PDB file of C-alpha atoms in Angstrom:
ATOM      1  CA  MET F   6      -0.024   0.065  -0.035  1.00 50.00           C
ATOM      2  CA  GLU F   7       2.920   2.367   0.830  1.00 65.00           C
ATOM      3  CA  ILE F   8       4.363   2.036  -2.655  1.00 68.00           C
ATOM      4  CA  GLU F   9       0.829   2.636  -4.270  1.00 69.00           C
ATOM      5  CA  LYS F  10       0.572   5.775  -2.280  1.00 69.00           C
ATOM      6  CA  GLU F  11       4.065   6.962  -3.479  1.00 69.00           C
ATOM      7  CA  ILE F  12       3.366   5.967  -7.152  1.00 68.00           C
ATOM      8  CA  GLU F  13       0.416   8.004  -6.836  1.00 69.00           C
ATOM      9  CA  GLU F  14       2.170  10.923  -5.488  1.00 69.00           C
ATOM     10  CA  ILE F  15       4.747  10.210  -8.220  1.00 67.00           C
ATOM     11  CA  ARG F  16       2.026  10.533 -11.115  1.00 67.00           C
ATOM     12  CA  LYS F  17       0.917  13.920  -9.730  1.00 64.00           C
ATOM     13  CA  LYS F  18       4.250  15.493  -9.736  1.00 61.00           C
ATOM     14  CA  PHE F  19       4.653  14.881 -13.490  1.00 60.00           C
ATOM     15  CA  SER F  20       2.574  18.248 -14.139  1.00 63.00           C
ATOM     16  CA  THR F  21       3.106  21.012 -15.906  1.00 63.00           C
ATOM     17  CA  GLU F  22       5.320  22.377 -13.273  1.00 66.00           C
ATOM     18  CA  PHE F  23       7.694  19.650 -13.511  1.00 69.00           C
ATOM     19  CA  VAL F  24       7.884  19.889 -17.255  1.00 76.00           C
ATOM     20  CA  LYS F  25       8.701  23.328 -16.951  1.00 76.00           C
ATOM     21  CA  PHE F  26      11.418  22.979 -14.691  1.00 74.00           C
ATOM     22  CA  TYR F  27      12.832  20.015 -16.725  1.00 76.00           C
ATOM     23  CA  LEU F  28      12.862  22.054 -19.846  1.00 80.00           C
ATOM     24  CA  ALA F  29      14.672  25.116 -18.005  1.00 79.00           C
ATOM     25  CA  GLU F  30      17.131  22.544 -17.158  1.00 75.00           C
ATOM     26  CA  ILE F  31      17.499  21.675 -20.663  1.00 77.00           C
ATOM     27  CA  GLU F  32      17.768  25.437 -21.860  1.00 75.00           C
ATOM     28  CA  LYS F  33      20.982  25.518 -19.818  1.00 75.00           C
ATOM     29  CA  THR F  34      22.619  22.392 -21.302  1.00 78.00           C
ATOM     30  CA  LYS F  35      24.941  22.445 -24.553  1.00 81.00           C
ATOM     31  CA  ARG F  36      23.650  21.814 -27.787  1.00 84.00           C
ATOM     32  CA  ARG F  37      25.438  18.866 -29.090  1.00 82.00           C
ATOM     33  CA  ASN F  38      23.909  17.589 -32.665  1.00 90.00           C
ATOM     34  CA  ILE F  39      22.923  19.291 -35.726  1.00 93.00           C
ATOM     35  CA  TYR F  40      19.503  19.059 -34.988  1.00 94.00           C
ATOM     36  CA  GLU F  41      19.994  20.866 -31.321  1.00 92.00           C
ATOM     37  CA  LYS F  42      22.147  23.716 -33.115  1.00 93.00           C
ATOM     38  CA  LEU F  43      19.723  24.183 -35.995  1.00 93.00           C
ATOM     39  CA  CYS F  44      16.781  24.796 -33.195  1.00 92.00           C
ATOM     40  CA  GLU F  45      18.853  26.950 -31.210  1.00 91.00           C
ATOM     41  CA  PHE F  46      19.615  28.947 -34.285  1.00 92.00           C
ATOM     42  CA  ALA F  47      15.944  29.052 -35.404  1.00 92.00           C
ATOM     43  CA  GLY F  48      14.609  30.210 -31.995  1.00 90.00           C
ATOM     44  CA  LYS F  49      17.137  32.555 -31.543  1.00 88.00           C
ATOM     45  CA  TYR F  50      16.310  34.471 -34.906  1.00 88.00           C
ATOM     46  CA  LEU F  51      12.284  33.602 -35.329  1.00 87.00           C
ATOM     47  CA  LYS F  52      11.129  32.704 -31.807  1.00 86.00           C
ATOM     48  CA  ILE F  53       7.898  31.688 -32.874  1.00 87.00           C
ATOM     49  CA  LYS F  54       5.899  30.343 -29.826  1.00 86.00           C
ATOM     50  CA  SER F  55       2.500  28.291 -29.827  1.00 85.00           C
ATOM     51  CA  LYS F  56       1.161  27.450 -26.084  1.00 85.00           C
ATOM     52  CA  LYS F  57      -1.188  24.958 -27.466  1.00 88.00           C
ATOM     53  CA  ILE F  58       1.580  23.316 -29.874  1.00 90.00           C
ATOM     54  CA  GLU F  59       4.366  23.780 -26.976  1.00 89.00           C
ATOM     55  CA  GLU F  60       2.279  21.907 -24.562  1.00 84.00           C
ATOM     56  CA  LYS F  61       1.755  18.937 -26.954  1.00 87.00           C
ATOM     57  CA  ILE F  62       5.379  18.402 -27.917  1.00 91.00           C
ATOM     58  CA  SER F  63       6.992  19.172 -24.422  1.00 88.00           C
ATOM     59  CA  LYS F  64       6.519  15.807 -22.987  1.00 86.00           C
ATOM     60  CA  ASP F  65       8.095  14.133 -26.236  1.00 90.00           C
ATOM     61  CA  ILE F  66      11.332  16.733 -26.213  1.00 90.00           C
ATOM     62  CA  ILE F  67      11.795  15.353 -22.430  1.00 86.00           C
ATOM     63  CA  PHE F  68      11.791  11.806 -23.347  1.00 86.00           C
ATOM     64  CA  SER F  69      13.611  12.087 -26.442  1.00 88.00           C
ATOM     65  CA  ASP F  70      16.798  13.349 -24.734  1.00 85.00           C
ATOM     66  CA  LEU F  71      17.355  16.305 -27.067  1.00 90.00           C
ATOM     67  CA  ASN F  72      18.284  19.716 -25.593  1.00 90.00           C
ATOM     68  CA  VAL F  73      15.849  21.533 -27.421  1.00 92.00           C
ATOM     69  CA  LEU F  74      12.897  23.771 -26.386  1.00 92.00           C
ATOM     70  CA  PRO F  75       9.318  23.529 -27.704  1.00 92.00           C
ATOM     71  CA  TYR F  76       9.289  27.097 -29.402  1.00 93.00           C
ATOM     72  CA  GLU F  77      12.679  26.000 -31.164  1.00 93.00           C
ATOM     73  CA  VAL F  78      11.244  23.020 -32.415  1.00 95.00           C
ATOM     74  CA  ILE F  79       8.436  25.319 -33.989  1.00 95.00           C
ATOM     75  CA  SER F  80      10.822  27.900 -35.373  1.00 95.00           C
ATOM     76  CA  LEU F  81      12.805  25.386 -37.112  1.00 95.00           C
ATOM     77  CA  THR F  82       9.969  23.715 -38.505  1.00 95.00           C
ATOM     78  CA  LEU F  83       8.881  26.811 -39.889  1.00 94.00           C
ATOM     79  CA  LEU F  84      12.403  28.060 -41.105  1.00 94.00           C
ATOM     80  CA  THR F  85      12.503  24.485 -42.795  1.00 93.00           C
ATOM     81  CA  LEU F  86       9.111  25.294 -44.493  1.00 92.00           C
ATOM     82  CA  PHE F  87      10.372  28.556 -45.637  1.00 92.00           C
ATOM     83  CA  ILE F  88      13.761  27.730 -47.097  1.00 90.00           C
ATOM     84  CA  SER F  89      12.650  24.453 -48.706  1.00 88.00           C
ATOM     85  CA  PHE F  90       9.518  26.419 -50.274  1.00 87.00           C
ATOM     86  CA  PHE F  91      11.945  28.766 -52.089  1.00 86.00           C
ATOM     87  CA  ILE F  92      14.147  26.068 -53.407  1.00 83.00           C
ATOM     88  CA  SER F  93      11.049  24.501 -54.791  1.00 80.00           C
ATOM     89  CA  LEU F  94      10.018  27.428 -56.317  1.00 80.00           C
ATOM     90  CA  ILE F  95      13.485  28.046 -57.978  1.00 79.00           C
ATOM     91  CA  SER F  96      13.580  24.461 -59.190  1.00 74.00           C
ATOM     92  CA  PHE F  97       9.902  24.922 -60.669  1.00 74.00           C
ATOM     93  CA  LEU F  98      11.130  27.955 -62.583  1.00 75.00           C
ATOM     94  CA  LEU F  99      14.585  26.311 -63.664  1.00 74.00           C
ATOM     95  CA  LEU F 100      12.830  22.653 -64.278  1.00 71.00           C
ATOM     96  CA  PRO F 101       8.904  23.585 -65.012  1.00 68.00           C
ATOM     97  CA  ASP F 102       8.667  20.327 -66.697  1.00 67.00           C
ATOM     98  CA  ILE F 103       9.453  18.378 -63.201  1.00 65.00           C
ATOM     99  CA  GLY F 104       9.748  21.176 -60.853  1.00 61.00           C
ATOM    100  CA  PHE F 105       6.258  20.787 -59.632  1.00 64.00           C
ATOM    101  CA  LEU F 106       7.357  17.677 -57.631  1.00 68.00           C
ATOM    102  CA  PHE F 107       9.609  19.908 -55.584  1.00 72.00           C
ATOM    103  CA  PHE F 108       6.522  21.608 -54.231  1.00 76.00           C
ATOM    104  CA  LEU F 109       6.028  18.300 -51.815  1.00 81.00           C
ATOM    105  CA  LEU F 110       9.429  18.903 -50.495  1.00 84.00           C
ATOM    106  CA  PRO F 111       8.756  21.741 -47.848  1.00 87.00           C
ATOM    107  CA  PHE F 112       5.870  19.405 -46.556  1.00 90.00           C
ATOM    108  CA  VAL F 113       7.766  16.570 -46.014  1.00 90.00           C
ATOM    109  CA  LEU F 114      10.832  18.185 -44.694  1.00 92.00           C
ATOM    110  CA  SER F 115       8.936  20.483 -42.184  1.00 94.00           C
ATOM    111  CA  TYR F 116       6.738  17.307 -40.786  1.00 95.00           C
ATOM    112  CA  LEU F 117      10.208  15.363 -40.546  1.00 95.00           C
ATOM    113  CA  VAL F 118      11.644  18.385 -38.222  1.00 95.00           C
ATOM    114  CA  PHE F 119       8.486  18.649 -36.235  1.00 96.00           C
ATOM    115  CA  THR F 120       8.178  15.184 -35.276  1.00 95.00           C
ATOM    116  CA  TYR F 121      11.645  14.245 -34.864  1.00 96.00           C
ATOM    117  CA  PRO F 122      11.375  14.596 -31.117  1.00 95.00           C
ATOM    118  CA  SER F 123       8.360  12.317 -30.888  1.00 94.00           C
ATOM    119  CA  PHE F 124      10.174   9.712 -33.269  1.00 95.00           C
ATOM    120  CA  LEU F 125      12.899   9.746 -30.645  1.00 92.00           C
ATOM    121  CA  SER F 126      10.703   9.279 -27.544  1.00 90.00           C
ATOM    122  CA  LYS F 127       8.981   6.259 -28.889  1.00 91.00           C
ATOM    123  CA  VAL F 128      12.599   4.655 -29.625  1.00 90.00           C
ATOM    124  CA  ASN F 129      13.801   5.310 -26.289  1.00 87.00           C
ATOM    125  CA  LYS F 130      10.944   4.177 -24.601  1.00 85.00           C
ATOM    126  CA  ILE F 131      11.210   1.076 -26.450  1.00 86.00           C
ATOM    127  CA  GLN F 132      15.017   0.675 -25.689  1.00 84.00           C
ATOM    128  CA  MET F 133      14.357   1.513 -21.896  1.00 84.00           C
ATOM    129  CA  ASN F 134      11.761  -0.889 -21.451  1.00 83.00           C
ATOM    130  CA  GLY F 135      14.571  -3.520 -22.408  1.00 82.00           C
ATOM    131  CA  GLU F 136      17.099  -1.643 -20.337  1.00 89.00           C
ATOM    132  CA  SER F 137      15.176  -1.417 -17.244  1.00 90.00           C
ATOM    133  CA  VAL F 138      15.328  -5.258 -16.670  1.00 91.00           C
ATOM    134  CA  LYS F 139      18.879  -5.018 -17.212  1.00 92.00           C
ATOM    135  CA  ALA F 140      18.998  -2.511 -14.233  1.00 93.00           C
ATOM    136  CA  ILE F 141      16.991  -4.165 -11.945  1.00 94.00           C
ATOM    137  CA  CYS F 142      19.163  -7.402 -12.271  1.00 94.00           C
ATOM    138  CA  TYR F 143      22.361  -5.421 -12.061  1.00 95.00           C
ATOM    139  CA  MET F 144      21.020  -3.790  -8.691  1.00 95.00           C
ATOM    140  CA  VAL F 145      19.790  -7.105  -7.415  1.00 94.00           C
ATOM    141  CA  LEU F 146      23.224  -8.777  -8.573  1.00 94.00           C
ATOM    142  CA  TYR F 147      25.017  -6.004  -6.582  1.00 94.00           C
ATOM    143  CA  LEU F 148      22.779  -5.896  -3.447  1.00 93.00           C
ATOM    144  CA  GLU F 149      23.050  -9.712  -3.028  1.00 91.00           C
ATOM    145  CA  ASN F 150      26.883  -8.920  -1.673  1.00 89.00           C
ATOM    146  CA  ASN F 151      26.618  -5.495  -0.717  1.00 89.00           C
ATOM    147  CA  PRO F 152      23.319  -4.157   0.786  1.00 89.00           C
ATOM    148  CA  VAL F 153      23.779  -0.694  -0.113  1.00 90.00           C
ATOM    149  CA  PHE F 154      21.362   0.992  -2.283  1.00 91.00           C
ATOM    150  CA  GLU F 155      23.473   3.887  -3.645  1.00 92.00           C
ATOM    151  CA  GLY F 156      26.398   1.302  -4.244  1.00 93.00           C
ATOM    152  CA  ALA F 157      23.802  -0.466  -6.659  1.00 93.00           C
ATOM    153  CA  ILE F 158      23.035   2.855  -8.441  1.00 94.00           C
ATOM    154  CA  TYR F 159      26.851   3.141  -9.172  1.00 94.00           C
ATOM    155  CA  TYR F 160      26.833  -0.321 -10.414  1.00 94.00           C
ATOM    156  CA  ALA F 161      24.285  -0.108 -12.403  1.00 94.00           C
ATOM    157  CA  ALA F 162      25.353   2.972 -14.196  1.00 93.00           C
ATOM    158  CA  GLU F 163      28.556   1.568 -14.999  1.00 93.00           C
ATOM    159  CA  LYS F 164      26.904  -1.546 -16.856  1.00 93.00           C
ATOM    160  CA  LEU F 165      24.248   0.134 -18.440  1.00 91.00           C
ATOM    161  CA  LYS F 166      24.963   1.746 -22.046  1.00 87.00           C
ATOM    162  CA  GLY F 167      21.538   3.101 -23.070  1.00 85.00           C
ATOM    163  CA  ILE F 168      19.356   5.790 -22.307  1.00 86.00           C
ATOM    164  CA  LEU F 169      18.650   4.637 -18.808  1.00 89.00           C
ATOM    165  CA  GLY F 170      22.222   4.482 -18.121  1.00 90.00           C
ATOM    166  CA  LYS F 171      22.826   7.815 -19.292  1.00 88.00           C
ATOM    167  CA  ASP F 172      20.100   9.060 -16.678  1.00 89.00           C
ATOM    168  CA  PHE F 173      21.860   6.742 -13.886  1.00 92.00           C
ATOM    169  CA  LYS F 174      25.043   8.437 -14.519  1.00 92.00           C
ATOM    170  CA  LYS F 175      23.408  11.841 -14.727  1.00 88.00           C
ATOM    171  CA  LEU F 176      21.874  11.376 -11.444  1.00 91.00           C
ATOM    172  CA  ILE F 177      25.245  10.410 -10.037  1.00 93.00           C
ATOM    173  CA  TRP F 178      27.040  13.525 -11.414  1.00 90.00           C
ATOM    174  CA  ASP F 179      24.206  15.862 -10.238  1.00 88.00           C
ATOM    175  CA  VAL F 180      24.658  14.298  -6.673  1.00 90.00           C
ATOM    176  CA  GLN F 181      28.426  14.325  -6.886  1.00 91.00           C
ATOM    177  CA  THR F 182      28.313  18.300  -8.088  1.00 88.00           C
ATOM    178  CA  GLY F 183      26.018  19.418  -5.375  1.00 88.00           C
ATOM    179  CA  ARG F 184      22.725  19.800  -7.595  1.00 84.00           C
ATOM    180  CA  PHE F 185      21.254  17.550  -5.129  1.00 86.00           C
ATOM    181  CA  LYS F 186      22.176  16.593  -1.477  1.00 87.00           C
ATOM    182  CA  ASP F 187      21.654  13.104  -1.799  1.00 87.00           C
ATOM    183  CA  PHE F 188      20.557  10.129  -3.765  1.00 87.00           C
ATOM    184  CA  SER F 189      16.987  10.383  -2.260  1.00 85.00           C
ATOM    185  CA  SER F 190      16.728  14.005  -3.701  1.00 85.00           C
ATOM    186  CA  ALA F 191      18.128  13.218  -7.137  1.00 87.00           C
ATOM    187  CA  LEU F 192      15.873  10.172  -7.600  1.00 87.00           C
ATOM    188  CA  LYS F 193      12.915  12.397  -6.312  1.00 83.00           C
ATOM    189  CA  PHE F 194      13.695  14.258  -9.677  1.00 83.00           C
ATOM    190  CA  TYR F 195      14.102  11.423 -12.316  1.00 85.00           C
ATOM    191  CA  ILE F 196      11.627   9.182 -11.200  1.00 86.00           C
ATOM    192  CA  PRO F 197       8.382  11.338 -12.226  1.00 83.00           C
ATOM    193  CA  LYS F 198      10.433  11.098 -15.848  1.00 83.00           C
ATOM    194  CA  TRP F 199      11.024   7.384 -15.761  1.00 87.00           C
ATOM    195  CA  ILE F 200       7.377   6.731 -14.584  1.00 84.00           C
ATOM    196  CA  GLU F 201       5.909   7.838 -17.699  1.00 80.00           C
ATOM    197  CA  TRP F 202       8.076   5.402 -19.674  1.00 82.00           C
ATOM    198  CA  ASN F 203       8.127   2.404 -17.363  1.00 84.00           C
ATOM    199  CA  GLU F 204       5.718   2.289 -13.920  1.00 86.00           C
ATOM    200  CA  ASN F 205       6.984  -1.298 -13.305  1.00 89.00           C
ATOM    201  CA  PHE F 206      10.841  -0.313 -13.118  1.00 91.00           C
ATOM    202  CA  VAL F 207       9.746   2.619 -10.923  1.00 90.00           C
ATOM    203  CA  ARG F 208       7.807   0.109  -8.529  1.00 90.00           C
ATOM    204  CA  ALA F 209      10.827  -2.145  -8.636  1.00 92.00           C
ATOM    205  CA  LEU F 210      13.186   0.409  -7.741  1.00 92.00           C
ATOM    206  CA  LEU F 211      11.180   1.709  -4.808  1.00 89.00           C
ATOM    207  CA  LEU F 212      11.124  -1.799  -3.504  1.00 89.00           C
ATOM    208  CA  LEU F 213      15.170  -1.955  -3.742  1.00 92.00           C
ATOM    209  CA  SER F 214      15.382   1.467  -2.108  1.00 88.00           C
ATOM    210  CA  SER F 215      14.067   0.215   0.910  1.00 86.00           C
ATOM    211  CA  ILE F 216      16.940  -2.267   1.442  1.00 87.00           C
ATOM    212  CA  ASN F 217      19.066   0.284   3.456  1.00 81.00           C
ATOM    213  CA  TYR F 218      16.441  -0.004   6.190  1.00 82.00           C
ATOM    214  CA  ILE F 219      16.188  -3.946   6.166  1.00 82.00           C
ATOM    215  CA  ARG F 220      18.833  -5.265   8.855  1.00 81.00           C
ATOM    216  CA  ARG F 221      17.880  -9.073   8.777  1.00 87.00           C
ATOM    217  CA  GLU F 222      19.797 -10.918   5.813  1.00 86.00           C
ATOM    218  CA  GLU F 223      16.760 -13.311   5.319  1.00 88.00           C
ATOM    219  CA  GLU F 224      14.488 -10.668   4.818  1.00 88.00           C
ATOM    220  CA  ARG F 225      16.960  -8.816   2.330  1.00 88.00           C
ATOM    221  CA  LYS F 226      17.021 -11.980   0.300  1.00 90.00           C
ATOM    222  CA  ASN F 227      13.087 -12.242  -0.061  1.00 91.00           C
ATOM    223  CA  LEU F 228      13.131  -8.713  -0.865  1.00 89.00           C
ATOM    224  CA  LEU F 229      15.651  -8.867  -3.563  1.00 91.00           C
ATOM    225  CA  SER F 230      14.212 -12.530  -4.763  1.00 92.00           C
ATOM    226  CA  ARG F 231      10.500 -10.701  -4.911  1.00 91.00           C
ATOM    227  CA  THR F 232      11.706  -7.659  -6.959  1.00 90.00           C
ATOM    228  CA  LEU F 233      13.641  -9.549  -9.402  1.00 90.00           C
ATOM    229  CA  ASN F 234      10.560 -12.132 -10.212  1.00 90.00           C
ATOM    230  CA  PHE F 235       8.129  -8.855 -10.137  1.00 88.00           C
ATOM    231  CA  ILE F 236      10.232  -7.092 -12.890  1.00 89.00           C
ATOM    232  CA  LEU F 237      10.860 -10.277 -14.997  1.00 87.00           C
ATOM    233  CA  GLU F 238       7.004 -11.085 -14.980  1.00 86.00           C
ATOM    234  CA  LYS F 239       6.123  -7.604 -15.728  1.00 79.00           C
ATOM    235  CA  ASN F 240       8.483  -6.926 -18.558  1.00 71.00           C
TER     236      ASN F 240
END
């Protein structure tokens, strides 16, 4: 029952305020790839905003692991539309026989630009569903010999290579650099994001986090066995 209440509270936290806070953190980060840099450029010079559209794509951006802001994606989409339309017009004037085919190009390119975060979000969700099982297995393996939850996070972060592993490494870095005072505070920040991906993973994680308060070895083994069986059955 305690976990059910905690899950409910976590779901409430994934609200507009959490999304705003997470996007504010993205704004501080360095742009890494060409898409992010183009979004930054378009957002800087066009800065086209639409509250309704921004709300629609905000969660996709968070789960896509892209360092972009919603208004930047909108701005780049329109910039792509304008530039590609201009190129299509020139192509039509130079090659009137086949130039009309280029008029499809602006809509195709702008659609790809706009839906790219959504596409990555879905890919990452599929990846995390598989990686979440590995994460719990690594943590259980560590906790069998070292019943320290924080150590299990370090161990899983070292072993995991995908999107969840990146989150684990970022969580550790946030604690080490003082952004969060301890692992409990850091988890409170990341768990609302993870629960939208895989609620069963969060349930298993919450079960494991209680191991620090269990003193009897038999109870610890039961907890680890129960958690491992749960994540394997659910996934």
